XYZ file of C-alpha atoms in Angstrom:
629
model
C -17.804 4.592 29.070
C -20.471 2.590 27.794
C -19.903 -0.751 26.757
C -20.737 -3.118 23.756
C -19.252 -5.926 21.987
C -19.114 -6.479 17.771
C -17.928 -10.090 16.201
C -15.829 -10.185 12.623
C -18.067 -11.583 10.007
C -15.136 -12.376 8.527
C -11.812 -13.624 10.113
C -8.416 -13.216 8.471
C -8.105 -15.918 6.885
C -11.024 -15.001 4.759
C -9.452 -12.181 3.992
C -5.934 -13.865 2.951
C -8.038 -16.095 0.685
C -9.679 -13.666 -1.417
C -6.074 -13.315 -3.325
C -5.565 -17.066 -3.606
C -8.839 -17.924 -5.248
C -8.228 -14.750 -7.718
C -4.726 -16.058 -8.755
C -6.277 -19.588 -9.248
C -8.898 -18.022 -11.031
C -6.136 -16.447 -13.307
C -4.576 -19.653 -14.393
C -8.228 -21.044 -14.926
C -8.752 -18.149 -17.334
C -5.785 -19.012 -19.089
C -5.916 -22.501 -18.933
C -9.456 -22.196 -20.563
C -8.043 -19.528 -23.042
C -5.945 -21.826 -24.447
C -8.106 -24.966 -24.335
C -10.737 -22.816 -26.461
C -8.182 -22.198 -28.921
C -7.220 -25.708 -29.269
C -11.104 -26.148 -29.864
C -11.483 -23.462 -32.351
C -7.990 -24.255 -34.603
C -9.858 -28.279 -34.566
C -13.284 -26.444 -35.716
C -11.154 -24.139 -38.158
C -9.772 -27.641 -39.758
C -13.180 -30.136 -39.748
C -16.935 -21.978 -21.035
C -22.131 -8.345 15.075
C -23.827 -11.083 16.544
C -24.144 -8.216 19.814
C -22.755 -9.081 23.411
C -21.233 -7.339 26.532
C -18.213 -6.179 27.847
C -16.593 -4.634 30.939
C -14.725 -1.650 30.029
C -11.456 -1.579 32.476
C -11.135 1.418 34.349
C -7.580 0.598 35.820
C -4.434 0.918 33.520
C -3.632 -2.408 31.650
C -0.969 -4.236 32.965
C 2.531 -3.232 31.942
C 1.756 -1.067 29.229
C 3.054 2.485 29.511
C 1.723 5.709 28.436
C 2.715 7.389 25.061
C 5.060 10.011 25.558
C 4.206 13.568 24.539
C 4.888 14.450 20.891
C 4.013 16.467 17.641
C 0.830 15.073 16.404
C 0.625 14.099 13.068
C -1.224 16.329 10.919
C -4.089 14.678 8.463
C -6.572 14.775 6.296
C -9.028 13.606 9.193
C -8.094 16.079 11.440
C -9.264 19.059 8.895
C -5.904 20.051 8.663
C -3.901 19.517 5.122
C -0.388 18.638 4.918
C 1.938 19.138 1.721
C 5.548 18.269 0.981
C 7.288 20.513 -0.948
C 10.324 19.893 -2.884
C 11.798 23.042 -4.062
C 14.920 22.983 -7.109
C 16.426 25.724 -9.325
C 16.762 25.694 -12.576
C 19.955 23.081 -12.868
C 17.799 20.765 -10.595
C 19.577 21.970 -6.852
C 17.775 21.716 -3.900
C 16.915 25.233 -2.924
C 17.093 25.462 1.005
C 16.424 28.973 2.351
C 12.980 29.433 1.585
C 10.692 31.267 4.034
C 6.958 30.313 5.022
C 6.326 34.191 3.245
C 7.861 32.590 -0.074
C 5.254 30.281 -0.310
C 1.185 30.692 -1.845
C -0.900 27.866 -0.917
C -4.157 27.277 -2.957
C -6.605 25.089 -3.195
C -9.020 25.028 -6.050
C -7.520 28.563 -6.809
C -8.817 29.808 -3.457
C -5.581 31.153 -1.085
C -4.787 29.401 1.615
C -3.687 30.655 5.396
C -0.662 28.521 6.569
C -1.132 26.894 9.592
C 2.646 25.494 9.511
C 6.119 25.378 7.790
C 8.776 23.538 8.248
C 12.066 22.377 6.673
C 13.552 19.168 6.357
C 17.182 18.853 5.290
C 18.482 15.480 6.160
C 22.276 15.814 5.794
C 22.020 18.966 7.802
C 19.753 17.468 10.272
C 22.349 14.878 11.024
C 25.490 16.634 10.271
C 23.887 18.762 13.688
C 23.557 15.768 15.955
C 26.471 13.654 14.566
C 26.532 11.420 17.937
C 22.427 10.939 17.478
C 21.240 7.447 15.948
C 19.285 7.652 13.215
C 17.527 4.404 14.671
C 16.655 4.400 17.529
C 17.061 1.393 19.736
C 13.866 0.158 21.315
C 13.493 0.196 24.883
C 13.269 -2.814 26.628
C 10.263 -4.179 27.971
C 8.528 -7.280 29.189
C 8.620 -10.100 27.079
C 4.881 -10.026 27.200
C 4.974 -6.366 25.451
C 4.172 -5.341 22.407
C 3.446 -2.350 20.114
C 3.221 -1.129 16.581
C 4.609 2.333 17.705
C 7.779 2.903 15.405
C 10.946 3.091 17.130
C 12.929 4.518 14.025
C 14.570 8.099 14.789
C 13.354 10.698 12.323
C 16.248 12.922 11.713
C 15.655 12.386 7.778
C 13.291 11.001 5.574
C 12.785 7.227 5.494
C 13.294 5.067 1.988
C 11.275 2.299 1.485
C 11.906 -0.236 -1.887
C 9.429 -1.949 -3.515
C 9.945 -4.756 -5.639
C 7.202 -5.418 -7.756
C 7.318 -9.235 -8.647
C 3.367 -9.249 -9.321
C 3.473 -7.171 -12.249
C 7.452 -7.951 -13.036
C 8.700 -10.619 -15.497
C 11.210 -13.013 -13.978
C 14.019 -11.684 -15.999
C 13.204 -8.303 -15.582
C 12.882 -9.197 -11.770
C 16.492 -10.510 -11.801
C 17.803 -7.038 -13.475
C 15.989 -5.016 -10.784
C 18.106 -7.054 -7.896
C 21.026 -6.500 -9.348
C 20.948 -2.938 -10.015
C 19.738 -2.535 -6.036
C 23.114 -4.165 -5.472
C 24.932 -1.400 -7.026
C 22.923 0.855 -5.540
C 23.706 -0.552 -2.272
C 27.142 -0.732 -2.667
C 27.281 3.000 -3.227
C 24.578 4.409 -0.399
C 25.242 7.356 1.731
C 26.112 6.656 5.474
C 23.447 6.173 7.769
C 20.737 6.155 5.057
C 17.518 4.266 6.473
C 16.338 1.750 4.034
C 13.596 -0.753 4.152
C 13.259 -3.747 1.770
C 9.246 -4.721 0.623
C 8.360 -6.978 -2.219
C 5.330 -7.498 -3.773
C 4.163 -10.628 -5.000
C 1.087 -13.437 -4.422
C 1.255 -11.014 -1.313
C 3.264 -7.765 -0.007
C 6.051 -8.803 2.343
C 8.796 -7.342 4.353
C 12.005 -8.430 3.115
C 14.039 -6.015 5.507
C 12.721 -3.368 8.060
C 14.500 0.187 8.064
C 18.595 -0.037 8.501
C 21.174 1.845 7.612
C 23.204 -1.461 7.780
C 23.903 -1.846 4.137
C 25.410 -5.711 4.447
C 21.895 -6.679 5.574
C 20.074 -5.441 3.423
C 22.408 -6.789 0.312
C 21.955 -10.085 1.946
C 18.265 -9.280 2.106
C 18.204 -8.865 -1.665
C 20.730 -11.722 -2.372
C 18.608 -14.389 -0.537
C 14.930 -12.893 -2.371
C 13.519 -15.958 -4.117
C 11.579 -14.231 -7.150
C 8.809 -16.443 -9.060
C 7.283 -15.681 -12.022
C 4.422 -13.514 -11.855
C 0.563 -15.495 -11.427
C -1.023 -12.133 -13.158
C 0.961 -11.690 -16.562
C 0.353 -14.197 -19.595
C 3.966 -14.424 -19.613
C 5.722 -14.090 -16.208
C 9.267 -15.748 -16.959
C 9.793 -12.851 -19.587
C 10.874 -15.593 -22.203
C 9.410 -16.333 -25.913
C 5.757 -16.261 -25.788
C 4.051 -19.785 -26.033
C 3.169 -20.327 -29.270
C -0.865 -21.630 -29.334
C -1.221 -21.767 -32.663
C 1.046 -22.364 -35.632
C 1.914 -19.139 -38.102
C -0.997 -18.481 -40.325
C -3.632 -19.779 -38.804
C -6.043 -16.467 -38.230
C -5.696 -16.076 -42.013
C -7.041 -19.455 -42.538
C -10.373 -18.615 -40.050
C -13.574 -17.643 -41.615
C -13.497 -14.389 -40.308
C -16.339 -14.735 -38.174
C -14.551 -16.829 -36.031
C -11.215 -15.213 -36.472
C -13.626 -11.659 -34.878
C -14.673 -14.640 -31.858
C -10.942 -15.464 -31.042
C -10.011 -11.717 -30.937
C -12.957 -10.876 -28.826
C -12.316 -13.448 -26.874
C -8.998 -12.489 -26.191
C -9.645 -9.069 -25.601
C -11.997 -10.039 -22.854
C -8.792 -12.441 -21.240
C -6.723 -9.317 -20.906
C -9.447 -7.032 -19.581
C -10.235 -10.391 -16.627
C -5.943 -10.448 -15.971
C -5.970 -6.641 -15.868
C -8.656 -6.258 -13.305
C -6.760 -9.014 -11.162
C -3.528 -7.506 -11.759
C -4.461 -3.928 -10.719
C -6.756 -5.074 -7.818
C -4.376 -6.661 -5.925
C -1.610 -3.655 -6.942
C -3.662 -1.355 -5.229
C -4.347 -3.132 -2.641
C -0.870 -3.639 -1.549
C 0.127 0.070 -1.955
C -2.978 0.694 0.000
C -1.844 -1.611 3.077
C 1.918 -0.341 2.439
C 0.313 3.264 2.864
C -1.496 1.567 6.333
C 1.870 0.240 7.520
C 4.073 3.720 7.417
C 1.297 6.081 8.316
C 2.679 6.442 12.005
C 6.169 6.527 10.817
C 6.534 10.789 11.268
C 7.856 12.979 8.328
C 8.198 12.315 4.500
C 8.590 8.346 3.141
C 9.678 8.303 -0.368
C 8.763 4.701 -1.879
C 10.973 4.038 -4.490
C 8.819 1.627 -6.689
C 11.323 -0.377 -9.052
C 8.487 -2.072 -11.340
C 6.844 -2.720 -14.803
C 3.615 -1.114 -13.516
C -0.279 -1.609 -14.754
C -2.218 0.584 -16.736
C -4.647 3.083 -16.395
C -6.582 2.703 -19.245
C -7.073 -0.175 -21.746
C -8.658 0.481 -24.821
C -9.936 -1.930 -27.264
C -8.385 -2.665 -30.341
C -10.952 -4.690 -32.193
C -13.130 -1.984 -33.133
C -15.406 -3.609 -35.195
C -16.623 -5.785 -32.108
C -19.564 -5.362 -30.589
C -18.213 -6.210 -27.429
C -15.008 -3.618 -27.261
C -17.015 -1.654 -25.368
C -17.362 -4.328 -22.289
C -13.586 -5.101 -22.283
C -13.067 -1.340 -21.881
C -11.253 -0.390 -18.343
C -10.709 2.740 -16.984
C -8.460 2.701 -13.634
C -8.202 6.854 -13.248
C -10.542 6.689 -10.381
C -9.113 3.720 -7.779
C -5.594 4.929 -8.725
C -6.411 8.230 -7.260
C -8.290 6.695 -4.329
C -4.888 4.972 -3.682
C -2.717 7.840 -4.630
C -4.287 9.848 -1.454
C -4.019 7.321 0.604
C -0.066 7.234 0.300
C -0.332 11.057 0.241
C -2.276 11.223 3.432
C 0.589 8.761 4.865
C 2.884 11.147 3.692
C 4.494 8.673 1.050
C 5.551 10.186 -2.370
C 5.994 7.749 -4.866
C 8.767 7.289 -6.961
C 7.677 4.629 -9.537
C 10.993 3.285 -11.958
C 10.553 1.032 -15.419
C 12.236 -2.282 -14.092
C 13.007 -2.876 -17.845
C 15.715 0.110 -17.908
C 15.847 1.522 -21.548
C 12.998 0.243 -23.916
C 11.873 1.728 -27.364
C 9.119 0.536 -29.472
C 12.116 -0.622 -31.589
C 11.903 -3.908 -29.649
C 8.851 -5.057 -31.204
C 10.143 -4.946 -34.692
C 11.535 -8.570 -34.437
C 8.347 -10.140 -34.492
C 7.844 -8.455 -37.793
C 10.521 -9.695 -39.668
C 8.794 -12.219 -41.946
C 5.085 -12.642 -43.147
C 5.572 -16.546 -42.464
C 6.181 -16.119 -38.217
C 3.327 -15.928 -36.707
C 2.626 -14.246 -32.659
C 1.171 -16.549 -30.419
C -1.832 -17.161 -31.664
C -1.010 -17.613 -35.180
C -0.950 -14.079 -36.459
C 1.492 -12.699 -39.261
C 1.545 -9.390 -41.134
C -0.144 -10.539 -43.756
C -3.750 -11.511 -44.566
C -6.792 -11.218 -43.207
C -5.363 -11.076 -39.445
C -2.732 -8.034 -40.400
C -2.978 -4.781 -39.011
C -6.218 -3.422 -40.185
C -8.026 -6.511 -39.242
C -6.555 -7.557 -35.151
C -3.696 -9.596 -36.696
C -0.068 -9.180 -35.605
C 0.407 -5.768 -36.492
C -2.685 -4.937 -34.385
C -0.934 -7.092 -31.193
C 2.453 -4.938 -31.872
C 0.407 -1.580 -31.937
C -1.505 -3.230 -27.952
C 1.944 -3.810 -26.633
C 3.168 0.031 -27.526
C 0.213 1.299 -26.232
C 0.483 -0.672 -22.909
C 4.393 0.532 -22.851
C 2.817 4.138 -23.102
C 0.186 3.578 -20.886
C 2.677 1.968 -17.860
C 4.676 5.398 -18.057
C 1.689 6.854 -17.464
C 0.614 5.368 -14.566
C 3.933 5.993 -13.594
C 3.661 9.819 -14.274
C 0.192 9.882 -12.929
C 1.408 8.425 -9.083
C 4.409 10.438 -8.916
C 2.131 13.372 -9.723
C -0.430 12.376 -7.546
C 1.582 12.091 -4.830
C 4.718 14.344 -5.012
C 7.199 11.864 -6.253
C 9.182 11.906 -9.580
C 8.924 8.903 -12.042
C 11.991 7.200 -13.912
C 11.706 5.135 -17.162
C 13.252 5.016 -20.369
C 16.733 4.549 -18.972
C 19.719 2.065 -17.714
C 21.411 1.878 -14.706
C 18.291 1.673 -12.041
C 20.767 1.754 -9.342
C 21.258 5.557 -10.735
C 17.364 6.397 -10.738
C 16.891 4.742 -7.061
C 20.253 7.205 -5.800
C 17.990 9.913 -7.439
C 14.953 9.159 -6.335
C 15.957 8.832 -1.991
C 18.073 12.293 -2.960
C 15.206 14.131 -4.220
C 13.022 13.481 -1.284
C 15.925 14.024 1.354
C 15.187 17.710 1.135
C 11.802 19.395 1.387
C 9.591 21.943 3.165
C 6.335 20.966 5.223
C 3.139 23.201 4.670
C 0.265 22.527 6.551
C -3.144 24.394 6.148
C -7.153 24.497 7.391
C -9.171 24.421 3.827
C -11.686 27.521 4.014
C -13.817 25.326 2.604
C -15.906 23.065 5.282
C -17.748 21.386 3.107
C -16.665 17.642 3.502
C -18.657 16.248 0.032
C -15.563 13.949 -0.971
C -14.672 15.284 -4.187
C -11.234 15.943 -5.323
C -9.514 18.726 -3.704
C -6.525 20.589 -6.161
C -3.374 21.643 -4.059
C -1.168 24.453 -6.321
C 1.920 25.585 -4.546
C 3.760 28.638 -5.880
C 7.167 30.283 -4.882
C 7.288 33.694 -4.830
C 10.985 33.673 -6.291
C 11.823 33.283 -10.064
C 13.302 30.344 -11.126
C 11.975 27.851 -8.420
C 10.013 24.366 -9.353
C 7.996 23.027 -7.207
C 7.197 19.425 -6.684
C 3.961 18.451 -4.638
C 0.750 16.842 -3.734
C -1.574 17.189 -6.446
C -4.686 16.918 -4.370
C -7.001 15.582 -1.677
C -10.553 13.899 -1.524
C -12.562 15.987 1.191
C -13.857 12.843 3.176
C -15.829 13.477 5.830
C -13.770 12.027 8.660
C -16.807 10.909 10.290
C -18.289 8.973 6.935
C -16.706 5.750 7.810
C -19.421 4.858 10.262
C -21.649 4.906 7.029
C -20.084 1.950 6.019
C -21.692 -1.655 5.048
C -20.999 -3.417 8.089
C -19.830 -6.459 6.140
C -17.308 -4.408 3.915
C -15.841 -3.083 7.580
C -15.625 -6.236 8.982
C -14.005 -7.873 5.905
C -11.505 -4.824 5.542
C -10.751 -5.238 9.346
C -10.174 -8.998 9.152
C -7.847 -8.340 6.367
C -6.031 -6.319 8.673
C -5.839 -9.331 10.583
C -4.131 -11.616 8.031
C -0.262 -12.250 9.039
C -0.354 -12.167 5.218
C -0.566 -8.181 5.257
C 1.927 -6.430 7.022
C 1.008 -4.510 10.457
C -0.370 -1.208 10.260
C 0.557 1.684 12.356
C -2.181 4.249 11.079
C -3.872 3.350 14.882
C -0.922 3.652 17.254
C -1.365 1.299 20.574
C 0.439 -0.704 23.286
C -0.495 -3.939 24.648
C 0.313 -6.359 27.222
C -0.645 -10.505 27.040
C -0.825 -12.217 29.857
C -0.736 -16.352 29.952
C -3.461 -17.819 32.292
C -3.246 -17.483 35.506
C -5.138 -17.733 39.045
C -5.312 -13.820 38.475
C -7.038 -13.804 35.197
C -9.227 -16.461 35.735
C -7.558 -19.059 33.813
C -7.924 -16.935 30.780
C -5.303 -15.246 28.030
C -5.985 -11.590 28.954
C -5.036 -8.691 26.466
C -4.580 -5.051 28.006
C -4.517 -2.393 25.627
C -3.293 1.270 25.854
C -4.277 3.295 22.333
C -2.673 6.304 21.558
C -5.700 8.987 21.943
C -3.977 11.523 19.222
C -5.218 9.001 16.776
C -8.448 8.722 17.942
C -11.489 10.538 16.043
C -13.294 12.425 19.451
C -16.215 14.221 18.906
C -17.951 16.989 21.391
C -21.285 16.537 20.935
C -24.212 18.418 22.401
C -24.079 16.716 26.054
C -20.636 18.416 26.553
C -19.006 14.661 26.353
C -15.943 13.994 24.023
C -17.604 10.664 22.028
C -15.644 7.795 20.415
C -16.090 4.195 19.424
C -13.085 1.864 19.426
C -12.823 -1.489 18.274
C -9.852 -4.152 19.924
C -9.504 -7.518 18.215
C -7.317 -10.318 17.611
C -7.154 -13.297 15.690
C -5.192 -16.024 16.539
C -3.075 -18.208 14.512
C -0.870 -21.721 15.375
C 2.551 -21.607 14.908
C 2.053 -22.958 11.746
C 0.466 -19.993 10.546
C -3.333 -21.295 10.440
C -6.111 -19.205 11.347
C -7.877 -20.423 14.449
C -10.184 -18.028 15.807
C -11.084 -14.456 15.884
C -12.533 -11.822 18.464
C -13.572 -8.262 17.741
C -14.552 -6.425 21.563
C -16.042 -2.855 20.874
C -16.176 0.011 23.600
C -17.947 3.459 23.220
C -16.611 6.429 25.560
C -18.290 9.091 26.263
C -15.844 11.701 28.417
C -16.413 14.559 30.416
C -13.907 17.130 30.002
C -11.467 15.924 33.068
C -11.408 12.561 32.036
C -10.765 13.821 28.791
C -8.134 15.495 29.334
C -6.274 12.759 31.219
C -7.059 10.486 28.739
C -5.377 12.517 26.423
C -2.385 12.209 28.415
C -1.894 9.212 28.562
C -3.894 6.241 26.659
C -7.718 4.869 25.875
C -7.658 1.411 27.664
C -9.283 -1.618 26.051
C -8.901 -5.043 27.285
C -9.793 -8.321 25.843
C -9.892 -12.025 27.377
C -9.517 -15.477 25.087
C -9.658 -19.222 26.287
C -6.903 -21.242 25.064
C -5.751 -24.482 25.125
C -2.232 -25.682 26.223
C -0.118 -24.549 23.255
C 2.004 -21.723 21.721
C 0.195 -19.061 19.619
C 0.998 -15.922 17.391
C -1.920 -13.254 17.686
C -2.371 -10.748 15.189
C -3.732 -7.590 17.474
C -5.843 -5.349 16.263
C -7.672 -1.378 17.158
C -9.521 0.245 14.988
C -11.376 3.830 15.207
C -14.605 3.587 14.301
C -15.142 7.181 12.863
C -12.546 7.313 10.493
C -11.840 3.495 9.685
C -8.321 4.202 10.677
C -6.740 0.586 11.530
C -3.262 -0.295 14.148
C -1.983 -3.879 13.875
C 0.804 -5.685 15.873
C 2.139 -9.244 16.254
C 2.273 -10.874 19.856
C 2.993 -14.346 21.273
C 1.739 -16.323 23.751
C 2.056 -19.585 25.543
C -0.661 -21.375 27.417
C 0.906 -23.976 29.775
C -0.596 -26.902 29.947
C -2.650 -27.439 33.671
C -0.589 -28.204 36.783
C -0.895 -31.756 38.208
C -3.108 -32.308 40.785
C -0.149 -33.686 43.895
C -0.625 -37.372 45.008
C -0.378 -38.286 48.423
């Protein structure tokens, strides 16, 4: 192996920060909205350095092999895989399909099946009723540790989102209480995991089938109001302005205060759907090594994909245009190469148009900035009737974005409708049962354009439910990277504000100073090689280029420092081989002073940008005293 050594350009905490400042910058924007408003209605009447390492050669200390299993079929490897869900016509699972009943295409070119499988989770434990569905972990050192799920995968896993970021408070409170029901109704043995999403995505509860925990999980959430939405409690709108006050604006100014706030909503919504997608996008990280089919039930009001300006006569509608189509896609195959089909549902139960007719009711009430239905500032001209026409269209355009993930990704959106507890039963039903079709595109050509996936059943009367597509990524185009956007995406990795990642699967072992390591925190690592991007190249070597890192943190939670060791191996085919049966070993050595620490550790292929996280402990002791004679 050859040897070289990369640092973070920036650490974790950098990372974290990035969503801080944006929220701050938020209430900024709005602060200054209304500020200028108060200003205008007062106008109206009179702003890597390179070093060494030693690769070891030896196994790392205490950390064991990965046992032999069924790889996990990607994108990356050139292989495609698609979950199927298969229902008659009165919506019933259909369950003796045949890998013949099946025609794969992809951009209307037939595929050859490389694999089929089917996945029937009642069946699956109805055979093994004495089986676990999770597993308990085996016990190790207390100096071990490992993202490598320990969960059993005798049916598909069901993870919850709660979507406080782009959730009103009150809408936020409905949600919890409908999981309740839910809860107090779930099938035996169901594996369900609790995530929310909020100033950042956190696990509330990791996979049980002990339904008390989780309801106490739910019952002791804290929800805040949201620090995207102009409005987070889900209350009366703050009145700015009194009633009438956009008629009384010369209407050159009345055009200023509508551009202006045209240009507010386009700022929140860029915040707002940034940090959406990348939560779902560290969510996908975090269950790629679970095996099998996640459904993520997503109980939320959404984003859009689209907004579209409403003050035509503006010259600058055009800036405060957005169009999301593109990153939501980006995201959408992300989850799909994870295997996670989303099943988005409208936290606000039933909702019609009908509920925007109250702010109509009189000419004299006025929106929040002052607008009424009549005068200059009605409907044809931005005024209130134009603000009740934006909210329907950003009602339309949530259900879209709903319809356009579940789409993307195989899942089945719910909206439009009470009783959520009845939509999440629905949702963890319909992706309890499905088929597993795996194929090798005929087409080589790795360019990165979208990819359509059409699955027909050769039966009458058989929907399918799938995948809608795939970007053809080079799996070697990582390396092409900006070195600063790879070290920033790898540091956010890092943050104990993101959840661990298990796209990268690895063991690891920390050992405290000692005489045998020098005086020095020493970190052996064992990474699982099936997830590891090897290339043959033309000296007959299997080539890849690893990165191990850490960042360390107080008990506090405070960034401290970070390290980023790189190694480059370069394997004939025996070593190879062995490698492959057991682990790629990376080790890493820190000085410390006296004190307890939480490390965030960290491996990363560098082909594919594919990134494993774990959290560890350690405890320096403080140096022995010298003995007086």
């Amino acid at each position: 192996m050859q040897k070289r050594r990369e640092s973070c350009y920036y650490g974790a905490h950098q990372g974290s920060a990035t969503l801080g400042i944006s929220l701050v910058q938020a209430k900024i924007m709005r602060s200054y909205f209304r500020l200028l408003l108060i200003l205008i209605v007062f106008a109206s009447v009179l702003a890597t350095i390179t070093a060494a390492q030693q690769t070891q050669t030896t196994p790392p200390a205490n950390v064991q092999a990965p046992q032999d299993k069924v790889p996990v079929l990607k994108v990356t490897s050139r292989l495609v895989l698609v979950d199927v869900v298969a229902l008659d016509r009165k919506g019933v699972p259909v369950k003796d399909l045949k890998a013949e009943d099946f025609t794969m295409l992809e951009d209307g070119r037939e595929q050859k099946l490389r694999s089929f499988s089917f996945h029937d989770s009642a069946t699956q434990q109805a055979a093994t009723p004495g089986a676990p569905m999770i597993a308990e972990p085996p016990k190790m050192p207390s100096n071990y540790f490992t993202n490598v799920p320990r969960y059993n995968t005798n049916r598909a896993l069901n993870i919850v989102l709660l979507d406080g970021l782009n959730t009103r408070l009150t809408n936020q409170k409905y949600a919890r209480e409908e999981m309740i029901k839910f809860l107090e109704k779930v099938p035996n043995g169901q594996p369900v995991a609790i995530y929310a999403m909020g100033t950042k995505l956190r696990l509330i509860q990791d996979f049980t089938t002990d339904t008390a925990s989780l309801k106490a999980a739910i019952k002791n959430m804290k929800n805040h109001p949201s620090q995207v939405l102009e409005n987070g409690t889900g209350g009366p709108d703050l009145s700015y302005a009194p009633p009438g006050l956009m008629e009384q604006m010369p209407p050159a100014m009345a055009q200023q205060m509508r551009d202006f706030q045209a240009e507010n909503i386009s700022y929140q919504t860029d915040l707002q759907v940034t940090l959406t997608l990348e939560m779902l996008n560290s969510l996908a990280r975090t269950l790629a090594g679970y095996p099998g089919r996640k459904n993520l039930v997503w109980v939320s009001e959404t984003f859009p994909l689209q907004i579209v300006p409403t003050t035509a006569n503006s010259v600058k509608s055009i800036s405060t245009q957005r169009d999301y189509t593109a990153a939501v896609a980006k995201t959408a195959n992300n989850l799909t190469n994870a295997q996670v089909a989303v099943y988005p549902i409208d936290a606000r139960g039933l909702v019609s148009n009908g509920v925007y007719s109250s702010l109509s009711n009189t000419s004299s009430s006025g929106d929040y900035m002052g607008r009424t239905l009549s005068g200059r500032g009605g409907a044809g001209n931005g005024g209130m009737g134009a603000e009740l026409d934006r909210t329907s269209e950003e009602l339309i355009s949530a259900h879209t974005t709903m319809n356009d993930l579940a789409d993307r990704t195989g899942g089945k959106a719910f909206y439009n409708r009470n009783e959520l507890d009845g939509a999440i039963r629905q949702s963890m039903e319909d992706g309890s049962i499905y088929y597993t079709l795996a194929y090798s595109p005929d087409n080589k050509n790795w360019d990165g354009n979208f990819r359509k996936i059409s699955v027909k059943a050769n039966r009458d009367g058989v929907k399918l439910r799938y995948r809608a597509g795939y970007f053809a990524t080079d799996p070697q185009s990582y390396a092409k990277v900006n070195p600063k956007n790879r070290a920033q995406e790898l540091g956010v990795a890092l943050s104990l504000d993101v959840p661990v990642s298990t796209a990268l699967l690895f063991q690891s072992a920390v050992l405290p100073p000692s005489e045998k390591t020098n005086n020095k925190v020493v970190i052996n690592y064992g990474v699982d090689p099936h997830g590891i991007s090897f290339e043959e190249q033309a000296d007959g070597l299997q080539h890849a280029s690893l990165d191990c890192a850490v960042e360390v943190y107080s008990p506090k939670g405070d960034s401290l420092k970070s390290n980023v060791d790189g190694i480059t191996a370069a394997l004939p085919p025996d070593a190879y081989q062995k490698v492959m049966k057991s682990y790629l070993p990376c080790q890493q050595k820190l000085d410390l002073a006296p004190g307890n620490y939480i490390l965030r550790l960290g491996v990363r292929d560098n082909q594919t940008g594919t990134i494993g996280t774990a959290n560890a402990k350690v405890t320096v002791p403080p140096p022995a005293t010298p003995a007086t004679n």
